[in-house]
Coordinates of C-alpha atoms and ligand atoms in Angstrom, one line a residue:
X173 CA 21.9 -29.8 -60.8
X174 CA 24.7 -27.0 -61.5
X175 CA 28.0 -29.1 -61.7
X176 CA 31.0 -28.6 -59.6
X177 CA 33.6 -27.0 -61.5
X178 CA 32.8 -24.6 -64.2
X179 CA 32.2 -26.1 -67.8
X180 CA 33.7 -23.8 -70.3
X181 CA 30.7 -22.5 -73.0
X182 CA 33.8 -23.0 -75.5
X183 CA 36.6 -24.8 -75.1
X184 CA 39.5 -24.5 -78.0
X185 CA 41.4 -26.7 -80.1
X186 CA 45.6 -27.0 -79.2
X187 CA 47.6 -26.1 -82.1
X188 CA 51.0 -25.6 -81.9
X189 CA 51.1 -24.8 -78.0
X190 CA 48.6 -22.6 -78.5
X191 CA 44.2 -22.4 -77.7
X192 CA 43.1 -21.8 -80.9
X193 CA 39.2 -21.4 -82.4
X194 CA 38.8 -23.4 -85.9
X195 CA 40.2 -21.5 -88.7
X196 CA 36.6 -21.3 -90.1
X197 CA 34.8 -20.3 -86.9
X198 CA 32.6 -23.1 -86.9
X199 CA 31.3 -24.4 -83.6
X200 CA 30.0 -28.1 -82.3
X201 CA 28.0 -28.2 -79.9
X202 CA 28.1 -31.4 -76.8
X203 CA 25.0 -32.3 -74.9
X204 CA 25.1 -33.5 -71.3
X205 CA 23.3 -37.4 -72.0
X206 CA 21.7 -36.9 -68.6
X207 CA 19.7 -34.5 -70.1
X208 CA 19.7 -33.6 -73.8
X209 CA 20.9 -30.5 -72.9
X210 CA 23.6 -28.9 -74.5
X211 CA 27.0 -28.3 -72.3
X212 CA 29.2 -26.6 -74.4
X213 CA 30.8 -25.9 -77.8
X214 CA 33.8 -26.6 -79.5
X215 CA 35.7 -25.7 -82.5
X216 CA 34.2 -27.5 -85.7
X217 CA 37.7 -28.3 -86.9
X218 CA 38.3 -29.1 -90.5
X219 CA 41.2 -29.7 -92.8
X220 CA 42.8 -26.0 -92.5
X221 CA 43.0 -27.0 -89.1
X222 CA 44.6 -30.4 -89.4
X223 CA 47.0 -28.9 -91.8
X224 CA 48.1 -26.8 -89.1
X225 CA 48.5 -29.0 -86.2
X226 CA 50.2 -31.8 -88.6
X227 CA 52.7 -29.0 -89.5
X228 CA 53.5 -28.0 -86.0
X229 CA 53.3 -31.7 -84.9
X230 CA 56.1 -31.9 -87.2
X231 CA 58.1 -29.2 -86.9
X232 CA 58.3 -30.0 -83.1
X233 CA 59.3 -33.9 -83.9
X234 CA 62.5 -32.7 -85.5
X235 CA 62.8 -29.5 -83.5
X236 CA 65.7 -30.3 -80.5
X237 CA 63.4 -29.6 -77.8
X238 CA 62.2 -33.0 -78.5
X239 CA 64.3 -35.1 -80.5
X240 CA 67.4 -34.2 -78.9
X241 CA 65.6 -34.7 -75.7
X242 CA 67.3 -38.1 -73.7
X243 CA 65.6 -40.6 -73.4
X244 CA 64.8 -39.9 -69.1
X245 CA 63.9 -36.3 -69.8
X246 CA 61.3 -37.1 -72.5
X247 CA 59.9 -39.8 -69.5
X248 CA 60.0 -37.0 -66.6
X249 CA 57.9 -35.3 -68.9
X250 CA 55.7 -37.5 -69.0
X251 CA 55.6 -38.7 -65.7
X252 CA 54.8 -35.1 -65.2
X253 CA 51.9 -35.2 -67.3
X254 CA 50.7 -38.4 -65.7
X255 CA 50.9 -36.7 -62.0
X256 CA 49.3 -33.4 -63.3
X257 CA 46.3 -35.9 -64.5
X258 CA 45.8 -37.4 -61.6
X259 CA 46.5 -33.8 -59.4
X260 CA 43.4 -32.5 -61.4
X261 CA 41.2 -35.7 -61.1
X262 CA 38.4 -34.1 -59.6
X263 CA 38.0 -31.6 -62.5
X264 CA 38.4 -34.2 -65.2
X265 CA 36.7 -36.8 -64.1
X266 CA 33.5 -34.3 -63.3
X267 CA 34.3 -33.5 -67.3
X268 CA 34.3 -36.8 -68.8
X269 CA 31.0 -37.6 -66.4
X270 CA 29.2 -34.6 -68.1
X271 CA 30.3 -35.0 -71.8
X272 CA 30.0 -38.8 -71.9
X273 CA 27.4 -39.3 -68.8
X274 CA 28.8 -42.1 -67.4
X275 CA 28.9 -42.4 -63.7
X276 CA 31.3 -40.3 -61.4
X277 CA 33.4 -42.2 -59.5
X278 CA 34.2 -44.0 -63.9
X279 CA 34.9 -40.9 -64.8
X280 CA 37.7 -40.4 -62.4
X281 CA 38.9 -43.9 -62.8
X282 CA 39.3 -43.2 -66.5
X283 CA 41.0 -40.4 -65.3
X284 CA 43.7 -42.4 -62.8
X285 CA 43.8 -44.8 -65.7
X286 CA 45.2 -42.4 -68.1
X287 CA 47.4 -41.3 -65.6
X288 CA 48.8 -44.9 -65.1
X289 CA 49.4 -44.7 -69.1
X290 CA 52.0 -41.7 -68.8
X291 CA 53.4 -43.3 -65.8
X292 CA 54.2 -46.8 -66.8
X293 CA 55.1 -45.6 -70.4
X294 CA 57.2 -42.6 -68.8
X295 CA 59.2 -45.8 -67.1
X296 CA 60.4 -47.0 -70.9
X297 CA 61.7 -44.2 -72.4
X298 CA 65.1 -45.5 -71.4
X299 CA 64.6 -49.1 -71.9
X300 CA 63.6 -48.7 -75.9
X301 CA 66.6 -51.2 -76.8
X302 CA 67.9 -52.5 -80.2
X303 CA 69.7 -55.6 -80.8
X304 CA 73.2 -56.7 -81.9
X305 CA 73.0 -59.6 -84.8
X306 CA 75.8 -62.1 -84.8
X307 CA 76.6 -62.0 -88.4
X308 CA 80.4 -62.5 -89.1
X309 CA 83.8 -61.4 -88.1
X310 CA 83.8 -58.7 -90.7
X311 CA 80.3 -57.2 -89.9
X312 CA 78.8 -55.4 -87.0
X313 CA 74.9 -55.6 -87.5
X314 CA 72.5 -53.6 -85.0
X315 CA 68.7 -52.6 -84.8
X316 CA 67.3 -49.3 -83.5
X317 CA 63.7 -48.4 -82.9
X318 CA 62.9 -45.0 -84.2
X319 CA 59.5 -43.1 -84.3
X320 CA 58.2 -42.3 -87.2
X321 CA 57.1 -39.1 -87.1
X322 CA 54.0 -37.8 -86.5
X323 CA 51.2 -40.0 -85.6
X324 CA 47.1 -39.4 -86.1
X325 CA 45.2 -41.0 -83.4
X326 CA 41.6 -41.0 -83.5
X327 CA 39.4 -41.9 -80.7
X328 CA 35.9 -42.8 -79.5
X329 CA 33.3 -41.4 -77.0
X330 CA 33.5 -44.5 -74.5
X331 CA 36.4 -43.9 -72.9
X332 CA 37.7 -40.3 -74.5
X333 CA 41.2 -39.6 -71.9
X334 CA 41.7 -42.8 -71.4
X335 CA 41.9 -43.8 -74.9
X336 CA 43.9 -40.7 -75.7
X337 CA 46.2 -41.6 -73.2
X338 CA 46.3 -46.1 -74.1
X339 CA 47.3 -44.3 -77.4
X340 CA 49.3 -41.1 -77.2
X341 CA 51.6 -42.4 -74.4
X342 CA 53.5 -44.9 -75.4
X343 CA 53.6 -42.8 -79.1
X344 CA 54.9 -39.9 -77.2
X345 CA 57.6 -42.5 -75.3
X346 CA 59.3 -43.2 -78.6
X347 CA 59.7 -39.6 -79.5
X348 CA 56.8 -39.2 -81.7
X349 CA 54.6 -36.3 -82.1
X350 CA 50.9 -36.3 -81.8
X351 CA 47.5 -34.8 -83.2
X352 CA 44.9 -36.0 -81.2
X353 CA 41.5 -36.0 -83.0
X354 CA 38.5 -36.8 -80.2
X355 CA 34.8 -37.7 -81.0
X356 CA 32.5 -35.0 -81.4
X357 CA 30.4 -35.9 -79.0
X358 CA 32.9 -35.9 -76.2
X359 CA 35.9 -33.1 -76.8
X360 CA 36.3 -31.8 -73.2
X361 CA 38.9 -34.0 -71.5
X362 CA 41.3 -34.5 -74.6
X363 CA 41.4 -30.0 -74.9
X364 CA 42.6 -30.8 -71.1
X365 CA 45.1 -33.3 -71.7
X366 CA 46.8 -31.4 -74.2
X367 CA 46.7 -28.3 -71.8
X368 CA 47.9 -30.3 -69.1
X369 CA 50.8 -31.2 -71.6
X370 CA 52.1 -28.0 -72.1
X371 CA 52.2 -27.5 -68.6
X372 CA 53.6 -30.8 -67.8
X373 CA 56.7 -29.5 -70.5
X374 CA 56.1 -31.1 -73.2
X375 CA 57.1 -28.6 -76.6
X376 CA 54.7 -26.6 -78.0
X377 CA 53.8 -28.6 -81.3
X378 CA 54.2 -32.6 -79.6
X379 CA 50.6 -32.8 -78.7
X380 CA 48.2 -31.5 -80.6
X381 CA 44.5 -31.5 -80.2
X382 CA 42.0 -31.0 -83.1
X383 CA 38.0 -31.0 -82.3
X384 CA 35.8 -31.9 -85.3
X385 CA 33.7 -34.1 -86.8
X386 CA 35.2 -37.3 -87.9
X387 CA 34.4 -36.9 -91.6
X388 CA 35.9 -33.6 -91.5
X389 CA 38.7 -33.2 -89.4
X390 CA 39.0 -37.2 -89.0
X391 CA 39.6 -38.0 -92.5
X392 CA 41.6 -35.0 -93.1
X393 CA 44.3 -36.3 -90.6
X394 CA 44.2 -39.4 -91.9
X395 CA 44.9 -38.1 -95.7
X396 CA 47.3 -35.7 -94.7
X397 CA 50.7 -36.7 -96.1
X398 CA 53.0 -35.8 -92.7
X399 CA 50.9 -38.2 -90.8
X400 CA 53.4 -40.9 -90.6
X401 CA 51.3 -43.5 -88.4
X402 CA 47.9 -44.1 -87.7
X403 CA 46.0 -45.6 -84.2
X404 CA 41.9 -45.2 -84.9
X405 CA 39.9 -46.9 -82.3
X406 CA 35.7 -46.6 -83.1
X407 CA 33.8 -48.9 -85.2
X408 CA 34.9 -51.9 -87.7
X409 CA 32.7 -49.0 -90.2
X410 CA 34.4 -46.4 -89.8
X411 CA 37.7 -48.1 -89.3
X412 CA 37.5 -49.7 -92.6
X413 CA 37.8 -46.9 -94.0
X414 CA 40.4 -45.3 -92.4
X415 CA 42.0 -48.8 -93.5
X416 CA 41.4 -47.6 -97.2
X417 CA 42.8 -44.4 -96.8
X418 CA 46.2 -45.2 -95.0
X419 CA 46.7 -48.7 -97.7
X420 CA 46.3 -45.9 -100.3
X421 CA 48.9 -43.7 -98.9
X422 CA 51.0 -47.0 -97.3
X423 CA 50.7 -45.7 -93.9
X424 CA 50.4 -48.2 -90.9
X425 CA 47.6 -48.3 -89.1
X426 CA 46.8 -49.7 -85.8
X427 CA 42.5 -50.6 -85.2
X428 CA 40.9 -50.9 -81.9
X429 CA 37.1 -51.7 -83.1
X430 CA 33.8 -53.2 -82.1
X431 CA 33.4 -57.1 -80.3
X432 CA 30.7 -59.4 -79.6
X433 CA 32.7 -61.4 -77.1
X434 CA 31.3 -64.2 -75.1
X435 CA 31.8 -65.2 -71.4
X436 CA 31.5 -69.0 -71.1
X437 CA 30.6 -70.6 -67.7
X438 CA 30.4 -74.0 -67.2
X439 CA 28.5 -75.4 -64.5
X440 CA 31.3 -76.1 -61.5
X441 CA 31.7 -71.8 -61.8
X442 CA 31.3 -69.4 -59.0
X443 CA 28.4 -68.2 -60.0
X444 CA 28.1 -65.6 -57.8
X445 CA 31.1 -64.2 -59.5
X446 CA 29.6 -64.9 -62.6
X447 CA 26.6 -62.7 -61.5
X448 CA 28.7 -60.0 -60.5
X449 CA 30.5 -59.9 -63.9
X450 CA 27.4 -59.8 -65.7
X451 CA 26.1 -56.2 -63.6
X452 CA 29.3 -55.0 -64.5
X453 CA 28.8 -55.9 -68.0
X454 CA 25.5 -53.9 -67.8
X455 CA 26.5 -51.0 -65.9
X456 CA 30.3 -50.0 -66.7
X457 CA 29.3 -47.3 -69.0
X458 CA 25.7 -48.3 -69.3
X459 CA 27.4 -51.1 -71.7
X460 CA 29.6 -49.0 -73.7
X461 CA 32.7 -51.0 -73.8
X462 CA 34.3 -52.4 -76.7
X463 CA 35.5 -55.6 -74.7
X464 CA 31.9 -56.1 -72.7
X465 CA 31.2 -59.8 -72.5
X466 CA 27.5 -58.9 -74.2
X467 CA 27.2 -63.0 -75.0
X468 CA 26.8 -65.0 -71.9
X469 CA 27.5 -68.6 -73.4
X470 CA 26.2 -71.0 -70.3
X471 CA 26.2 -74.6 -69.4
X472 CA 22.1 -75.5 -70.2
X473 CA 22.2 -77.1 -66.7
X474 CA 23.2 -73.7 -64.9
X475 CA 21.1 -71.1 -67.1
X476 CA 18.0 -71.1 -64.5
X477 CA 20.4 -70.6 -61.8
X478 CA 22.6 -67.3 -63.2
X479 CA 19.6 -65.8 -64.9
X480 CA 17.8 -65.8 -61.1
X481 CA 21.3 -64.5 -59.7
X482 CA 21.6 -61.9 -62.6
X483 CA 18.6 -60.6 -62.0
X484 CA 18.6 -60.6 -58.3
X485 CA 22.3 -58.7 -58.9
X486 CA 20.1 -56.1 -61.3
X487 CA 17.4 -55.4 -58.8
X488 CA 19.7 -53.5 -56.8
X489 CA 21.1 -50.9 -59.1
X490 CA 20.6 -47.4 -59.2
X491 CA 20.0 -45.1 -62.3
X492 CA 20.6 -41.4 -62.9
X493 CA 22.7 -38.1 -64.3
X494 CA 26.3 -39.5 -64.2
X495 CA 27.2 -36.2 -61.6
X496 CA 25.5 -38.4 -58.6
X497 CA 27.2 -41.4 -59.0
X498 CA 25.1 -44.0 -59.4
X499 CA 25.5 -47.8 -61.2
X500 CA 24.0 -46.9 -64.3
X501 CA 24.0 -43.9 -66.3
X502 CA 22.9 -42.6 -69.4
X503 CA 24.3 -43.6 -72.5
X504 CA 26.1 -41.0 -74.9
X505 CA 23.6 -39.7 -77.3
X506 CA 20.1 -39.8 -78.7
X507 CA 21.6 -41.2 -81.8
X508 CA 23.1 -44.2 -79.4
X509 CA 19.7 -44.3 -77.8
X510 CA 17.3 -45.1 -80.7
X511 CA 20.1 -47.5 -82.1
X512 CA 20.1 -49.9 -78.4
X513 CA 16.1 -49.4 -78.4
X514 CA 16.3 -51.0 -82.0
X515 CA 17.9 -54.4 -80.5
X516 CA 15.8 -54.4 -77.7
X517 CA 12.9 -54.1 -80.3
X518 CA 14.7 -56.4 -82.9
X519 CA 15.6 -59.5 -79.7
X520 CA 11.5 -59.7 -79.2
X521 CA 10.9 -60.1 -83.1
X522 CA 13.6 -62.8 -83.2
X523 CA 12.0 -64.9 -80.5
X524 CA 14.2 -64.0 -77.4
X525 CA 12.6 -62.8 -74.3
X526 CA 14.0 -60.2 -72.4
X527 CA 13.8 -61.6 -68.7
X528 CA 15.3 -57.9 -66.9
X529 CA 14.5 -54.7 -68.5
X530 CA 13.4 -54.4 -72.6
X531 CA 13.1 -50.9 -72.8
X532 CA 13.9 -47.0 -71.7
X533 CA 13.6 -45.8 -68.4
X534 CA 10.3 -43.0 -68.5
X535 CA 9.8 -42.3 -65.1
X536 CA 10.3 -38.4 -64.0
X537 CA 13.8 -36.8 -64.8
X538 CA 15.2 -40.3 -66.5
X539 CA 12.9 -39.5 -69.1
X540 CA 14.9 -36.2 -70.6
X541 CA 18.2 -38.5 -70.8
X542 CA 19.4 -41.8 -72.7
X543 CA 18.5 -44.2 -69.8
X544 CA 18.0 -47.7 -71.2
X545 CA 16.9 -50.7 -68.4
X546 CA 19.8 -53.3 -67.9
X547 CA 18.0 -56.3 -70.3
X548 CA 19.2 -59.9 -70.4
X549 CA 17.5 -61.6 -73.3
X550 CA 16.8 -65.3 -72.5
X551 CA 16.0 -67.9 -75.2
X552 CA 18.8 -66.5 -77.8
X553 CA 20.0 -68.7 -80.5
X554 CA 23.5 -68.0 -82.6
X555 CA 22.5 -67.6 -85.8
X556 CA 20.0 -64.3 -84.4
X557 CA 21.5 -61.0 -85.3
X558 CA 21.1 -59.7 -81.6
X559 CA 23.4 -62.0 -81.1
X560 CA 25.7 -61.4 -83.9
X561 CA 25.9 -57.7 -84.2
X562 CA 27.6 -55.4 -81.8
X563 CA 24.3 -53.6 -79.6
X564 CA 26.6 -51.2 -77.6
X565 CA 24.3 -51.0 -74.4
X566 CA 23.5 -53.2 -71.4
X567 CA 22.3 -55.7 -73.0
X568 CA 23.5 -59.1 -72.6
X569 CA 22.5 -62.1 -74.7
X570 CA 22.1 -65.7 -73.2
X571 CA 23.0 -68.7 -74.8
X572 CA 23.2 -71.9 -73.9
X573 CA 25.5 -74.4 -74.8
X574 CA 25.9 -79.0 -73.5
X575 CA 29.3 -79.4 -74.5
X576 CA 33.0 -77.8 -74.5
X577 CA 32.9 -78.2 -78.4
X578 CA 29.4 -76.1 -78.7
X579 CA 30.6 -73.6 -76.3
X580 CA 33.9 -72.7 -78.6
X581 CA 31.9 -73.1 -81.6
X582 CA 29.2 -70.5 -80.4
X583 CA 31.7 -68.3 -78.5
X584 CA 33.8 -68.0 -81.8
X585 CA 30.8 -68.0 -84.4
X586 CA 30.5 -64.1 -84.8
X587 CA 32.7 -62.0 -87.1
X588 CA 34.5 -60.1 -84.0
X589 CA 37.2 -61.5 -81.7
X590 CA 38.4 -59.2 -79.1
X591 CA 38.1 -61.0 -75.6
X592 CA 36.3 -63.9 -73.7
X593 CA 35.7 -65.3 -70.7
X594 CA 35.9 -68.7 -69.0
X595 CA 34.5 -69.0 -65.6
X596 CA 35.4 -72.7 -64.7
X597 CA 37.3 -73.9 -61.0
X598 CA 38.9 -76.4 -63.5
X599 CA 42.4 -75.0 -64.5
X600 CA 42.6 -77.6 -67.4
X601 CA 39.5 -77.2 -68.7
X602 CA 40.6 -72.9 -68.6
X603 CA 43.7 -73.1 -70.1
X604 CA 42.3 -75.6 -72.8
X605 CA 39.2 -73.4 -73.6
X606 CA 42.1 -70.1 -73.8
X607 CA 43.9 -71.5 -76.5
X608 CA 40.5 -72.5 -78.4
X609 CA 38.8 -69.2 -78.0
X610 CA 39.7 -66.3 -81.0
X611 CA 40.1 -63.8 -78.9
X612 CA 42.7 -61.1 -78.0
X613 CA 42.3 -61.2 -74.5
X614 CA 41.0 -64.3 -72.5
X615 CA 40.0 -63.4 -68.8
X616 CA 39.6 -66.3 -66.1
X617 CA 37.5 -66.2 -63.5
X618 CA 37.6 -62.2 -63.7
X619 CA 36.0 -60.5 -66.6
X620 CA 38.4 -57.5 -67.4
X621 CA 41.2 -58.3 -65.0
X622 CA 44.3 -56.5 -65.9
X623 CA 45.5 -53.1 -67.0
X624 CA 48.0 -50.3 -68.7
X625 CA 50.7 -53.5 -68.9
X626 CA 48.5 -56.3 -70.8
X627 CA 48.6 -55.6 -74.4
X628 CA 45.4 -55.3 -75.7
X629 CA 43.5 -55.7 -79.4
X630 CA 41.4 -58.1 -81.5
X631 CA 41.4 -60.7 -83.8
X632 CA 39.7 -61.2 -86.4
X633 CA 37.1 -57.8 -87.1
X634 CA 37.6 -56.6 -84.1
X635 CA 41.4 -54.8 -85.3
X636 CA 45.3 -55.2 -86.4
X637 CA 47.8 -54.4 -83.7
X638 CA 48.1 -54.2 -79.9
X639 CA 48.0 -51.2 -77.4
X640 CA 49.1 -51.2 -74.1
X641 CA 51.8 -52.8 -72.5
X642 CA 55.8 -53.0 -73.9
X643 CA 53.7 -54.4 -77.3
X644 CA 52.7 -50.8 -78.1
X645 CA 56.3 -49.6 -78.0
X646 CA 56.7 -51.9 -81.2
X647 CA 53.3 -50.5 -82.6
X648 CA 54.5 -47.1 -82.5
X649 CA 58.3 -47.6 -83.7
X650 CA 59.9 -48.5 -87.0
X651 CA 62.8 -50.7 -86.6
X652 CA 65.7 -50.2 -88.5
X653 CA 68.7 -52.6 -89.2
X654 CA 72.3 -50.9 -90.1
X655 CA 75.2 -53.2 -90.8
X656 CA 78.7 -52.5 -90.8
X657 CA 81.8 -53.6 -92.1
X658 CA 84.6 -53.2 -89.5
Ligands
NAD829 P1 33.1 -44.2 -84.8 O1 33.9 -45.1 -85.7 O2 31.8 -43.7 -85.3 O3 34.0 -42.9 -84.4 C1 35.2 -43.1 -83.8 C2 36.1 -41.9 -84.2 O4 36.3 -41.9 -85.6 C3 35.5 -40.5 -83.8 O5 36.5 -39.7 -83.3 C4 35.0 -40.0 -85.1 O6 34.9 -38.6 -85.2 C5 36.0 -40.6 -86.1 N1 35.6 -40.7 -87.5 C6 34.4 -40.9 -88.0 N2 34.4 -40.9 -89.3 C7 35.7 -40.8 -89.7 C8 36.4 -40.8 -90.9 N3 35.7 -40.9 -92.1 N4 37.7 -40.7 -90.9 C9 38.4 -40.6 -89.8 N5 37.8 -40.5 -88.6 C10 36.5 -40.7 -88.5 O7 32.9 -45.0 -83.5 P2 32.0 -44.6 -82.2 O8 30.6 -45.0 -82.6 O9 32.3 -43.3 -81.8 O10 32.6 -45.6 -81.1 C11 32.0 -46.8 -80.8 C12 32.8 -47.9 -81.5 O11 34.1 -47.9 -81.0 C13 32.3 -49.3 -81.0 O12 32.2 -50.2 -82.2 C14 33.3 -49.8 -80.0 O13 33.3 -51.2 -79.9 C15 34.6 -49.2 -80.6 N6 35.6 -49.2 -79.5 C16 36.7 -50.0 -79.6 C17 37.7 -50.0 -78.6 C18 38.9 -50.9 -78.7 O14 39.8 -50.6 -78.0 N7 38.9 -51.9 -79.4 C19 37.5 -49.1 -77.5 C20 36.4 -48.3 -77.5 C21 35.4 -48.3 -78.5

């Protein structure tokens, strides 16, 4: 199948306004997850390269194009940015469908999503306010929120734009400047965005992109001495030791990182509802979601009933290349592959039993791609490492629980903490289990419900700080007090 817009053989890194190869001429190449083969190339960035962007990031953060910029012509800009995203949907959602092989009609909702990030942050440009502090008659004493410079973010292959965007928006907002650094495995959309930036207005310089791998041009960024503040969202690994690096230099870091979370019902839910949530679970990017509610924690008197709904729900989806749309698709990379087919292999030799699914999908073309079967694993207990460790497929673990105590103490018994669920029609019993759970998000009723304006991060391993919403304005300023004596 021949996609519908033309995939460039080699894209280029954004340096300073301009398309630039890496300064050693080293290449990456993507693969298309639908079928192992490759898609395109691009530049194997290293720290020559970060050097360069930081420097231009820089210069342009002090340069008057953008810091003497007012505060409603740095948001038209970005409102600009955010309409020119959604005016090339088409082409960037088809993109993000062929370099991360999730399903089409995700892909362009990562697109609109990342859209709504320039918009709503576009909107608070103008509304970044200080505060007077009554002191005394003799003082005047005021706060400002500045930027701080240039900031390194570092993203995943899950949700590349969008999580460019959750990121470099509200950064951008306070006046920062930005060198994106994407995953290797998925480059094409974040070359785009910063493209689309330059002809959305922004200066040459205030977003730069750098392709590379993250031990190359990933660690470089975060070592490099202009880099001022730090947002890395990927694994609790990897993220530790972008921890390391910035404590050594004293640079703030924000961390967006794996989860386990857990989706309690209790037996008065809608489990129809329930059912629904847990197909979406499975299927929104084949499982690759940091938030995905991969532990089903269940009343014991309901299990029966939701695993027959589940897998009624699961007998209906379709499966295939992410370019014809269907519910499941391919996850990113052979890598990825081997790593799910590990848990599926591990659940069995723990004693669970997988009641959907268990293993790859063979059969004609799925075979030459990452296709893994949706698999809910019945029979899990807590202390089981499928059920501790974060699997990053559709897989979905079921455990069952007799009591409100035993529900919080399983849903809260792994080392992450970055959202639940409660599907209950009791309010109290909600709004009770909310404050119990250690989450950073609790969703009722509606696994995932909300957007660009609810902050979003983890507790405990699952990260420090909050993006989205007015709580990443905070994130990505540094508040200064001055006092004066009148
Ligand atoms: P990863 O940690 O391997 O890679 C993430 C990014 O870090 C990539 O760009 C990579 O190149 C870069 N990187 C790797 N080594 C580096 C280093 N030494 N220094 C600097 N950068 C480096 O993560 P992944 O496997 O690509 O992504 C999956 C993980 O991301 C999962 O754990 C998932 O839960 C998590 N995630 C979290 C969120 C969130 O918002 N909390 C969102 C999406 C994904």
């Amino acid at each position: 199948m021949s996609p519908p817009i033309a995939v460039r053989d080699r894209t280029s890194m954004i340096i300073g306004g301009r398309a630039v190869p890496a300064a050693s001429g080293a290449w990456l190449t993507t693969y298309d997850p639908s079928t192992g083969e490759p898609l395109a190339e691009a530049p194997r960035g290293g720290p020559a390269d970060v050097d360069a962007a930081v420097a231009s990031a820089h210069a342009a953060y002090r340069a008057p194009e953008w810091a003497r910029l007012t505060p409603p012509d740095r948001g038209r800009a970005l409102a600009r940015l955010g309409a020119l995203l959604l005016a090339n949907q088409d082409e960037l959602g088809t993109l993000e469908t062929l370099d991360s092989g999730k399903p089409l009609s995700q892909g362009r909702r990562d697109v609109a999503l990342a859209a709504r990030y320039f918009e709503y942050y576009a909107g608070i440009c103008d509304k970044i306010e200080g505060a007077h502090l009554p002191l005394d008659a003799e003082h005047l004493a005021i706060t400002t929120k500045e930027p701080y410079g240039v900031v390194g973010v570092i993203v995943p292959w899950n949700a590349p734009l969008n999580q460019a965007a959750r990121a470099a928006a509200p950064a951008l907002a306070v006046g920062n400047a930005v060198v994106l650094k994407p995953a290797e495995e998925t480059p094409l959309t974040a070359v785009r965005l910063g493209e689309l930036a330059l002809e959305a207005g922004l200066p040459p310089g205030v977003l730069n992109v750098v392709t590379g791998l993250g031990s190359e041009a990933g660690q470089a960024l975060v070592e490099h001495p202009l880099v001022r503040r730090i947002s890395f969202t990927g694994s609790v690994e990897t993220g530790r030791l972008v921890a390391k690096t910035a404590a050594d230099r004293i640079v703030p870091v924000g961390l967006e990182l794996g989860g386990k979370s857990a989706n309690v019902v209790f037996p008065d839910a809608d489990l129809d509802a329930v059912a629904a949530s847990v197909l979406r679970t499975m299927t929104h990017n084949a499982g690759q979601i940091c938030s995905a509610a991969t532990r089903l924690v269940v009343h014991a008197d309901a299990v029966d009933d939701v695993l027959d709904r589940v897998s009624a729900a699961l007998a209906g989806v379709t499966v295939g290349p992410g370019l014809t749309d269907p519910m499941l698709g391919p996850l990113i990379s052979r890598a990825q592959l081997d790593r799910v087919l590990g848990y599926l292999d591990l659940g069995g030799r723990e004693g669970a039993t997988a009641v959907t699914g268990g293993g790859r999908y063979t059969g004609g073309d799925l075979a030459r791609g990452y296709f893994v079967q949706p698999t809910v694993f019945a029979g899990v207990r807590p202390d089981m490492r499928i059920a501790n460790e974060e699997i990053f497929g559709p897989v979905v673990c079921v455990l069952p629980f007799r009591t409100e105590d035993e529900a919080v103490e399983i849903a809260n018994g792994t080392g992450y903490g970055l959202a639940a669920g409660v599907y209950t029609r009791d309010i109290g019993r909600a709004l009770g289990m909310s404050r119990r759970l250690e989450a950073g998000q609790v969703f009722v009723n509606e696994y995932q419900a909300g957007g660009v304006e609810t902050p979003f991060g983890g507790y405990k391993r699952s990260g420090w700080g909050r993006e989205k919403g007015l709580a990443a304005i905070d994130h990505y300023s540094q508040l200064k007090t001055t006092v004066i004596r009148l």
